[in-house]
mmCIF file with all atom_site columns, C-alpha atoms in Angstrom:
data_model
loop_
_atom_site.group_PDB
_atom_site.id
_atom_site.type_symbol
_atom_site.label_atom_id
_atom_site.label_alt_id
_atom_site.label_comp_id
_atom_site.label_asym_id
_atom_site.label_entity_id
_atom_site.label_seq_id
_atom_site.pdbx_PDB_ins_code
_atom_site.Cartn_x
_atom_site.Cartn_y
_atom_site.Cartn_z
_atom_site.occupancy
_atom_site.B_iso_or_equiv
_atom_site.pdbx_formal_charge
_atom_site.auth_seq_id
_atom_site.auth_comp_id
_atom_site.auth_asym_id
_atom_site.auth_atom_id
_atom_site.pdbx_PDB_model_num
ATOM 1   C CA . UNK F 1 1   ? 118.387 72.168  76.560  1.00 62.00 ? 1   UNK F CA 1
ATOM 2   C CA . UNK F 1 2   ? 117.497 72.374  80.124  1.00 89.00 ? 2   UNK F CA 1
ATOM 3   C CA . UNK F 1 3   ? 114.396 74.519  80.975  1.00 95.00 ? 3   UNK F CA 1
ATOM 4   C CA . UNK F 1 4   ? 114.407 76.739  84.139  1.00 97.00 ? 4   UNK F CA 1
ATOM 5   C CA . UNK F 1 5   ? 111.951 79.094  85.728  1.00 97.00 ? 5   UNK F CA 1
ATOM 6   C CA . UNK F 1 6   ? 113.584 81.972  87.740  1.00 98.00 ? 6   UNK F CA 1
ATOM 7   C CA . UNK F 1 7   ? 111.384 84.151  89.985  1.00 97.00 ? 7   UNK F CA 1
ATOM 8   C CA . UNK F 1 8   ? 112.801 87.114  91.615  1.00 96.00 ? 8   UNK F CA 1
ATOM 9   C CA . UNK F 1 9   ? 111.058 89.923  93.762  1.00 95.00 ? 9   UNK F CA 1
ATOM 10  C CA . UNK F 1 10  ? 112.561 92.801  96.033  1.00 94.00 ? 10  UNK F CA 1
ATOM 11  C CA . UNK F 1 11  ? 111.219 94.438  99.059  1.00 93.00 ? 11  UNK F CA 1
ATOM 12  C CA . UNK F 1 12  ? 112.271 97.896  100.188 1.00 92.00 ? 12  UNK F CA 1
ATOM 13  C CA . UNK F 1 13  ? 111.397 100.422 102.738 1.00 87.00 ? 13  UNK F CA 1
ATOM 14  C CA . UNK F 1 14  ? 109.281 103.570 101.842 1.00 84.00 ? 14  UNK F CA 1
ATOM 15  C CA . UNK F 1 15  ? 112.400 105.669 101.264 1.00 82.00 ? 15  UNK F CA 1
ATOM 16  C CA . UNK F 1 16  ? 113.634 105.615 97.506  1.00 84.00 ? 16  UNK F CA 1
ATOM 17  C CA . UNK F 1 17  ? 116.975 104.574 98.984  1.00 90.00 ? 17  UNK F CA 1
ATOM 18  C CA . UNK F 1 18  ? 117.775 102.428 102.153 1.00 91.00 ? 18  UNK F CA 1
ATOM 19  C CA . UNK F 1 19  ? 117.354 98.734  103.371 1.00 93.00 ? 19  UNK F CA 1
ATOM 20  C CA . UNK F 1 20  ? 115.895 96.187  100.878 1.00 93.00 ? 20  UNK F CA 1
ATOM 21  C CA . UNK F 1 21  ? 116.165 92.494  100.111 1.00 95.00 ? 21  UNK F CA 1
ATOM 22  C CA . UNK F 1 22  ? 115.440 90.005  97.304  1.00 96.00 ? 22  UNK F CA 1
ATOM 23  C CA . UNK F 1 23  ? 114.201 86.688  96.936  1.00 97.00 ? 23  UNK F CA 1
ATOM 24  C CA . UNK F 1 24  ? 115.012 84.480  94.005  1.00 97.00 ? 24  UNK F CA 1
ATOM 25  C CA . UNK F 1 25  ? 113.938 80.859  93.217  1.00 97.00 ? 25  UNK F CA 1
ATOM 26  C CA . UNK F 1 26  ? 115.015 78.877  90.461  1.00 98.00 ? 26  UNK F CA 1
ATOM 27  C CA . UNK F 1 27  ? 112.834 75.789  89.599  1.00 97.00 ? 27  UNK F CA 1
ATOM 28  C CA . UNK F 1 28  ? 113.428 73.009  86.950  1.00 95.00 ? 28  UNK F CA 1
ATOM 29  C CA . UNK F 1 29  ? 112.897 69.376  86.214  1.00 93.00 ? 29  UNK F CA 1
ATOM 30  C CA . UNK F 1 30  ? 115.928 67.226  85.435  1.00 88.00 ? 30  UNK F CA 1
ATOM 31  C CA . UNK F 1 31  ? 116.171 64.652  82.387  1.00 87.00 ? 31  UNK F CA 1
ATOM 32  C CA . UNK F 1 32  ? 114.310 61.914  84.577  1.00 92.00 ? 32  UNK F CA 1
ATOM 33  C CA . UNK F 1 33  ? 111.456 64.341  85.318  1.00 92.00 ? 33  UNK F CA 1
ATOM 34  C CA . UNK F 1 34  ? 112.586 64.950  88.834  1.00 95.00 ? 34  UNK F CA 1
ATOM 35  C CA . UNK F 1 35  ? 111.425 68.503  90.180  1.00 95.00 ? 35  UNK F CA 1
ATOM 36  C CA . UNK F 1 36  ? 114.230 70.540  91.642  1.00 95.00 ? 36  UNK F CA 1
ATOM 37  C CA . UNK F 1 37  ? 114.114 74.065  93.363  1.00 96.00 ? 37  UNK F CA 1
ATOM 38  C CA . UNK F 1 38  ? 116.708 76.254  94.695  1.00 97.00 ? 38  UNK F CA 1
ATOM 39  C CA . UNK F 1 39  ? 116.138 79.426  96.862  1.00 97.00 ? 39  UNK F CA 1
ATOM 40  C CA . UNK F 1 40  ? 118.353 82.542  97.596  1.00 97.00 ? 40  UNK F CA 1
ATOM 41  C CA . UNK F 1 41  ? 118.044 85.736  99.378  1.00 96.00 ? 41  UNK F CA 1
ATOM 42  C CA . UNK F 1 42  ? 119.994 88.696  100.258 1.00 95.00 ? 42  UNK F CA 1
ATOM 43  C CA . UNK F 1 43  ? 119.574 91.775  102.480 1.00 94.00 ? 43  UNK F CA 1
ATOM 44  C CA . UNK F 1 44  ? 121.363 94.956  101.934 1.00 92.00 ? 44  UNK F CA 1
ATOM 45  C CA . UNK F 1 45  ? 121.413 97.766  104.394 1.00 92.00 ? 45  UNK F CA 1
ATOM 46  C CA . UNK F 1 46  ? 121.748 100.439 101.730 1.00 91.00 ? 46  UNK F CA 1
ATOM 47  C CA . UNK F 1 47  ? 120.288 100.035 98.319  1.00 92.00 ? 47  UNK F CA 1
ATOM 48  C CA . UNK F 1 48  ? 117.603 100.941 96.016  1.00 94.00 ? 48  UNK F CA 1
ATOM 49  C CA . UNK F 1 49  ? 114.767 98.772  94.370  1.00 93.00 ? 49  UNK F CA 1
ATOM 50  C CA . UNK F 1 50  ? 116.376 98.690  90.785  1.00 95.00 ? 50  UNK F CA 1
ATOM 51  C CA . UNK F 1 51  ? 119.888 97.731  92.125  1.00 95.00 ? 51  UNK F CA 1
ATOM 52  C CA . UNK F 1 52  ? 118.448 94.897  94.250  1.00 95.00 ? 52  UNK F CA 1
ATOM 53  C CA . UNK F 1 53  ? 116.207 93.706  91.617  1.00 96.00 ? 53  UNK F CA 1
ATOM 54  C CA . UNK F 1 54  ? 119.275 93.482  89.323  1.00 97.00 ? 54  UNK F CA 1
ATOM 55  C CA . UNK F 1 55  ? 121.196 91.505  91.902  1.00 97.00 ? 55  UNK F CA 1
ATOM 56  C CA . UNK F 1 56  ? 118.491 89.226  92.474  1.00 97.00 ? 56  UNK F CA 1
ATOM 57  C CA . UNK F 1 57  ? 118.414 88.328  88.651  1.00 98.00 ? 57  UNK F CA 1
ATOM 58  C CA . UNK F 1 58  ? 122.048 88.136  88.299  1.00 97.00 ? 58  UNK F CA 1
ATOM 59  C CA . UNK F 1 59  ? 122.286 85.752  91.264  1.00 97.00 ? 59  UNK F CA 1
ATOM 60  C CA . UNK F 1 60  ? 119.741 83.433  89.801  1.00 97.00 ? 60  UNK F CA 1
ATOM 61  C CA . UNK F 1 61  ? 121.186 83.541  86.166  1.00 97.00 ? 61  UNK F CA 1
ATOM 62  C CA . UNK F 1 62  ? 124.572 82.921  87.295  1.00 96.00 ? 62  UNK F CA 1
ATOM 63  C CA . UNK F 1 63  ? 123.630 79.514  89.115  1.00 95.00 ? 63  UNK F CA 1
ATOM 64  C CA . UNK F 1 64  ? 122.757 78.107  85.773  1.00 94.00 ? 64  UNK F CA 1
ATOM 65  C CA . UNK F 1 65  ? 125.241 75.914  84.062  1.00 83.00 ? 65  UNK F CA 1
ATOM 66  C CA . UNK F 1 66  ? 125.403 75.773  80.022  1.00 86.00 ? 66  UNK F CA 1
ATOM 67  C CA . UNK F 1 67  ? 122.844 77.421  78.073  1.00 92.00 ? 67  UNK F CA 1
ATOM 68  C CA . UNK F 1 68  ? 119.070 77.187  79.165  1.00 94.00 ? 68  UNK F CA 1
ATOM 69  C CA . UNK F 1 69  ? 115.785 77.807  78.178  1.00 96.00 ? 69  UNK F CA 1
ATOM 70  C CA . UNK F 1 70  ? 114.844 80.484  80.870  1.00 98.00 ? 70  UNK F CA 1
ATOM 71  C CA . UNK F 1 71  ? 111.400 81.809  81.723  1.00 97.00 ? 71  UNK F CA 1
ATOM 72  C CA . UNK F 1 72  ? 112.638 85.046  83.900  1.00 97.00 ? 72  UNK F CA 1
ATOM 73  C CA . UNK F 1 73  ? 109.698 86.441  86.205  1.00 97.00 ? 73  UNK F CA 1
ATOM 74  C CA . UNK F 1 74  ? 110.407 89.754  87.976  1.00 96.00 ? 74  UNK F CA 1
ATOM 75  C CA . UNK F 1 75  ? 108.288 92.219  89.922  1.00 93.00 ? 75  UNK F CA 1
ATOM 76  C CA . UNK F 1 76  ? 110.239 95.192  88.061  1.00 94.00 ? 76  UNK F CA 1
ATOM 77  C CA . UNK F 1 77  ? 108.356 96.710  85.131  1.00 95.00 ? 77  UNK F CA 1
ATOM 78  C CA . UNK F 1 78  ? 111.442 98.534  84.262  1.00 95.00 ? 78  UNK F CA 1
ATOM 79  C CA . UNK F 1 79  ? 113.517 95.493  83.862  1.00 96.00 ? 79  UNK F CA 1
ATOM 80  C CA . UNK F 1 80  ? 110.767 93.351  82.223  1.00 97.00 ? 80  UNK F CA 1
ATOM 81  C CA . UNK F 1 81  ? 110.480 96.091  79.704  1.00 97.00 ? 81  UNK F CA 1
ATOM 82  C CA . UNK F 1 82  ? 114.184 96.432  79.328  1.00 96.00 ? 82  UNK F CA 1
ATOM 83  C CA . UNK F 1 83  ? 114.636 92.847  78.303  1.00 96.00 ? 83  UNK F CA 1
ATOM 84  C CA . UNK F 1 84  ? 111.283 92.518  76.479  1.00 95.00 ? 84  UNK F CA 1
ATOM 85  C CA . UNK F 1 85  ? 111.472 95.800  74.355  1.00 96.00 ? 85  UNK F CA 1
ATOM 86  C CA . UNK F 1 86  ? 115.312 95.062  73.924  1.00 93.00 ? 86  UNK F CA 1
ATOM 87  C CA . UNK F 1 87  ? 116.462 98.608  75.306  1.00 92.00 ? 87  UNK F CA 1
ATOM 88  C CA . UNK F 1 88  ? 119.491 96.883  76.654  1.00 93.00 ? 88  UNK F CA 1
ATOM 89  C CA . UNK F 1 89  ? 120.664 96.092  73.158  1.00 93.00 ? 89  UNK F CA 1
ATOM 90  C CA . UNK F 1 90  ? 120.460 100.009 72.371  1.00 91.00 ? 90  UNK F CA 1
ATOM 91  C CA . UNK F 1 91  ? 122.127 100.767 75.514  1.00 92.00 ? 91  UNK F CA 1
ATOM 92  C CA . UNK F 1 92  ? 125.029 98.462  74.668  1.00 93.00 ? 92  UNK F CA 1
ATOM 93  C CA . UNK F 1 93  ? 125.432 100.370 71.300  1.00 93.00 ? 93  UNK F CA 1
ATOM 94  C CA . UNK F 1 94  ? 125.100 103.692 72.816  1.00 91.00 ? 94  UNK F CA 1
ATOM 95  C CA . UNK F 1 95  ? 127.590 102.844 75.532  1.00 91.00 ? 95  UNK F CA 1
ATOM 96  C CA . UNK F 1 96  ? 125.019 102.996 78.180  1.00 91.00 ? 96  UNK F CA 1
ATOM 97  C CA . UNK F 1 97  ? 124.201 106.656 77.465  1.00 87.00 ? 97  UNK F CA 1
ATOM 98  C CA . UNK F 1 98  ? 120.338 107.727 77.341  1.00 78.00 ? 98  UNK F CA 1
ATOM 99  C CA . UNK F 1 99  ? 119.508 110.499 74.995  1.00 76.00 ? 99  UNK F CA 1
ATOM 100 C CA . UNK F 1 100 ? 117.332 112.433 77.607  1.00 78.00 ? 100 UNK F CA 1
ATOM 101 C CA . UNK F 1 101 ? 118.873 111.638 80.891  1.00 76.00 ? 101 UNK F CA 1
ATOM 102 C CA . UNK F 1 102 ? 122.743 110.775 80.893  1.00 82.00 ? 102 UNK F CA 1
ATOM 103 C CA . UNK F 1 103 ? 124.020 107.414 81.779  1.00 87.00 ? 103 UNK F CA 1
ATOM 104 C CA . UNK F 1 104 ? 121.765 104.269 82.324  1.00 89.00 ? 104 UNK F CA 1
ATOM 105 C CA . UNK F 1 105 ? 121.425 103.997 86.333  1.00 91.00 ? 105 UNK F CA 1
ATOM 106 C CA . UNK F 1 106 ? 123.531 100.969 87.556  1.00 94.00 ? 106 UNK F CA 1
ATOM 107 C CA . UNK F 1 107 ? 125.346 100.422 84.381  1.00 93.00 ? 107 UNK F CA 1
ATOM 108 C CA . UNK F 1 108 ? 127.442 98.149  85.752  1.00 95.00 ? 108 UNK F CA 1
ATOM 109 C CA . UNK F 1 109 ? 124.742 95.675  87.023  1.00 97.00 ? 109 UNK F CA 1
ATOM 110 C CA . UNK F 1 110 ? 123.030 96.042  83.671  1.00 97.00 ? 110 UNK F CA 1
ATOM 111 C CA . UNK F 1 111 ? 126.300 95.005  81.891  1.00 96.00 ? 111 UNK F CA 1
ATOM 112 C CA . UNK F 1 112 ? 126.658 91.893  84.281  1.00 97.00 ? 112 UNK F CA 1
ATOM 113 C CA . UNK F 1 113 ? 122.773 91.019  83.580  1.00 97.00 ? 113 UNK F CA 1
ATOM 114 C CA . UNK F 1 114 ? 123.335 91.253  79.856  1.00 97.00 ? 114 UNK F CA 1
ATOM 115 C CA . UNK F 1 115 ? 126.201 89.162  79.827  1.00 96.00 ? 115 UNK F CA 1
ATOM 116 C CA . UNK F 1 116 ? 123.966 86.491  81.950  1.00 96.00 ? 116 UNK F CA 1
ATOM 117 C CA . UNK F 1 117 ? 121.263 86.697  79.771  1.00 96.00 ? 117 UNK F CA 1
ATOM 118 C CA . UNK F 1 118 ? 123.403 86.399  76.543  1.00 95.00 ? 118 UNK F CA 1
ATOM 119 C CA . UNK F 1 119 ? 124.221 82.791  77.657  1.00 95.00 ? 119 UNK F CA 1
ATOM 120 C CA . UNK F 1 120 ? 120.795 81.569  77.513  1.00 96.00 ? 120 UNK F CA 1
ATOM 121 C CA . UNK F 1 121 ? 117.277 81.731  75.724  1.00 96.00 ? 121 UNK F CA 1
ATOM 122 C CA . UNK F 1 122 ? 115.191 84.054  77.989  1.00 96.00 ? 122 UNK F CA 1
ATOM 123 C CA . UNK F 1 123 ? 111.677 85.092  77.901  1.00 96.00 ? 123 UNK F CA 1
ATOM 124 C CA . UNK F 1 124 ? 110.900 87.904  80.573  1.00 97.00 ? 124 UNK F CA 1
ATOM 125 C CA . UNK F 1 125 ? 107.332 87.853  82.491  1.00 96.00 ? 125 UNK F CA 1
ATOM 126 C CA . UNK F 1 126 ? 106.114 90.453  84.555  1.00 95.00 ? 126 UNK F CA 1
ATOM 127 C CA . UNK F 1 127 ? 105.011 89.433  88.189  1.00 92.00 ? 127 UNK F CA 1
ATOM 128 C CA . UNK F 1 128 ? 101.622 91.054  89.020  1.00 86.00 ? 128 UNK F CA 1
ATOM 129 C CA . UNK F 1 129 ? 101.075 91.409  92.863  1.00 82.00 ? 129 UNK F CA 1
ATOM 130 C CA . UNK F 1 130 ? 97.471  90.746  92.451  1.00 82.00 ? 130 UNK F CA 1
ATOM 131 C CA . UNK F 1 131 ? 97.953  87.475  90.351  1.00 87.00 ? 131 UNK F CA 1
ATOM 132 C CA . UNK F 1 132 ? 100.829 85.873  92.301  1.00 87.00 ? 132 UNK F CA 1
ATOM 133 C CA . UNK F 1 133 ? 101.264 81.907  92.318  1.00 88.00 ? 133 UNK F CA 1
ATOM 134 C CA . UNK F 1 134 ? 102.913 79.760  94.797  1.00 89.00 ? 134 UNK F CA 1
ATOM 135 C CA . UNK F 1 135 ? 106.522 80.349  93.662  1.00 90.00 ? 135 UNK F CA 1
ATOM 136 C CA . UNK F 1 136 ? 106.031 84.373  93.402  1.00 91.00 ? 136 UNK F CA 1
ATOM 137 C CA . UNK F 1 137 ? 104.468 84.301  97.085  1.00 92.00 ? 137 UNK F CA 1
ATOM 138 C CA . UNK F 1 138 ? 107.471 82.314  98.157  1.00 94.00 ? 138 UNK F CA 1
ATOM 139 C CA . UNK F 1 139 ? 109.830 84.732  96.551  1.00 93.00 ? 139 UNK F CA 1
ATOM 140 C CA . UNK F 1 140 ? 108.078 87.532  98.256  1.00 93.00 ? 140 UNK F CA 1
ATOM 141 C CA . UNK F 1 141 ? 108.435 85.860  101.639 1.00 96.00 ? 141 UNK F CA 1
ATOM 142 C CA . UNK F 1 142 ? 112.253 85.388  101.143 1.00 96.00 ? 142 UNK F CA 1
ATOM 143 C CA . UNK F 1 143 ? 112.598 89.015  100.028 1.00 95.00 ? 143 UNK F CA 1
ATOM 144 C CA . UNK F 1 144 ? 110.677 90.172  103.231 1.00 94.00 ? 144 UNK F CA 1
ATOM 145 C CA . UNK F 1 145 ? 112.907 88.200  105.535 1.00 96.00 ? 145 UNK F CA 1
ATOM 146 C CA . UNK F 1 146 ? 116.115 89.550  103.735 1.00 94.00 ? 146 UNK F CA 1
ATOM 147 C CA . UNK F 1 147 ? 114.647 93.019  104.145 1.00 94.00 ? 147 UNK F CA 1
ATOM 148 C CA . UNK F 1 148 ? 113.953 92.448  107.913 1.00 91.00 ? 148 UNK F CA 1
ATOM 149 C CA . UNK F 1 149 ? 117.480 91.026  108.361 1.00 91.00 ? 149 UNK F CA 1
ATOM 150 C CA . UNK F 1 150 ? 118.902 94.222  106.876 1.00 90.00 ? 150 UNK F CA 1
ATOM 151 C CA . UNK F 1 151 ? 116.938 96.297  109.085 1.00 89.00 ? 151 UNK F CA 1
ATOM 152 C CA . UNK F 1 152 ? 118.000 94.266  112.178 1.00 87.00 ? 152 UNK F CA 1
ATOM 153 C CA . UNK F 1 153 ? 121.624 94.909  111.036 1.00 86.00 ? 153 UNK F CA 1
ATOM 154 C CA . UNK F 1 154 ? 121.015 98.710  111.088 1.00 85.00 ? 154 UNK F CA 1
ATOM 155 C CA . UNK F 1 155 ? 119.199 98.506  114.210 1.00 84.00 ? 155 UNK F CA 1
ATOM 156 C CA . UNK F 1 156 ? 122.070 96.673  115.801 1.00 84.00 ? 156 UNK F CA 1
ATOM 157 C CA . UNK F 1 157 ? 124.542 98.969  114.425 1.00 81.00 ? 157 UNK F CA 1
ATOM 158 C CA . UNK F 1 158 ? 122.864 102.026 115.807 1.00 78.00 ? 158 UNK F CA 1
ATOM 159 C CA . UNK F 1 159 ? 122.681 100.640 119.121 1.00 79.00 ? 159 UNK F CA 1
ATOM 160 C CA . UNK F 1 160 ? 126.312 99.668  119.211 1.00 79.00 ? 160 UNK F CA 1
ATOM 161 C CA . UNK F 1 161 ? 127.256 103.500 118.100 1.00 78.00 ? 161 UNK F CA 1
ATOM 162 C CA . UNK F 1 162 ? 125.020 104.574 121.113 1.00 78.00 ? 162 UNK F CA 1
ATOM 163 C CA . UNK F 1 163 ? 126.804 102.139 123.205 1.00 77.00 ? 163 UNK F CA 1
ATOM 164 C CA . UNK F 1 164 ? 130.314 103.588 122.000 1.00 83.00 ? 164 UNK F CA 1
ATOM 165 C CA . UNK F 1 165 ? 129.627 106.929 122.545 1.00 79.00 ? 165 UNK F CA 1
ATOM 166 C CA . UNK F 1 166 ? 128.620 106.394 126.388 1.00 71.00 ? 166 UNK F CA 1
#
């Protein structure tokens, strides 16, 4: 069984919702011991941090073929806890309804993540910003670039609207 490390981080603006970006890195060694790495990033013009984090993890897990042993690193404590403490199993049993606050936010994305997680043997890890290693720093750089690209799209769109109004 192949062992893969997946690192995923997000960057968003100061508002709760708005532009953001994720960076995801997959790292593994093949059977001959040769090291491989794949990077991916995406910016979105309107999102929130949880949605973006789920997208980044799903994107990384979808890339895997067959069943793998996965060390999954995320900067989102909520996602880390949901996997580690098996909240996701309870959500599935309860139809993604929470006792106190209605439905689980982003239930469709959670369902997709759970489907991806169930294909593999996953150990979740929390990225601590003050203790980031090289792959985590690279992830953050990818996320920042994707976030900047999303901001640029918004700025260009506003300029085009202003131009059209004249």
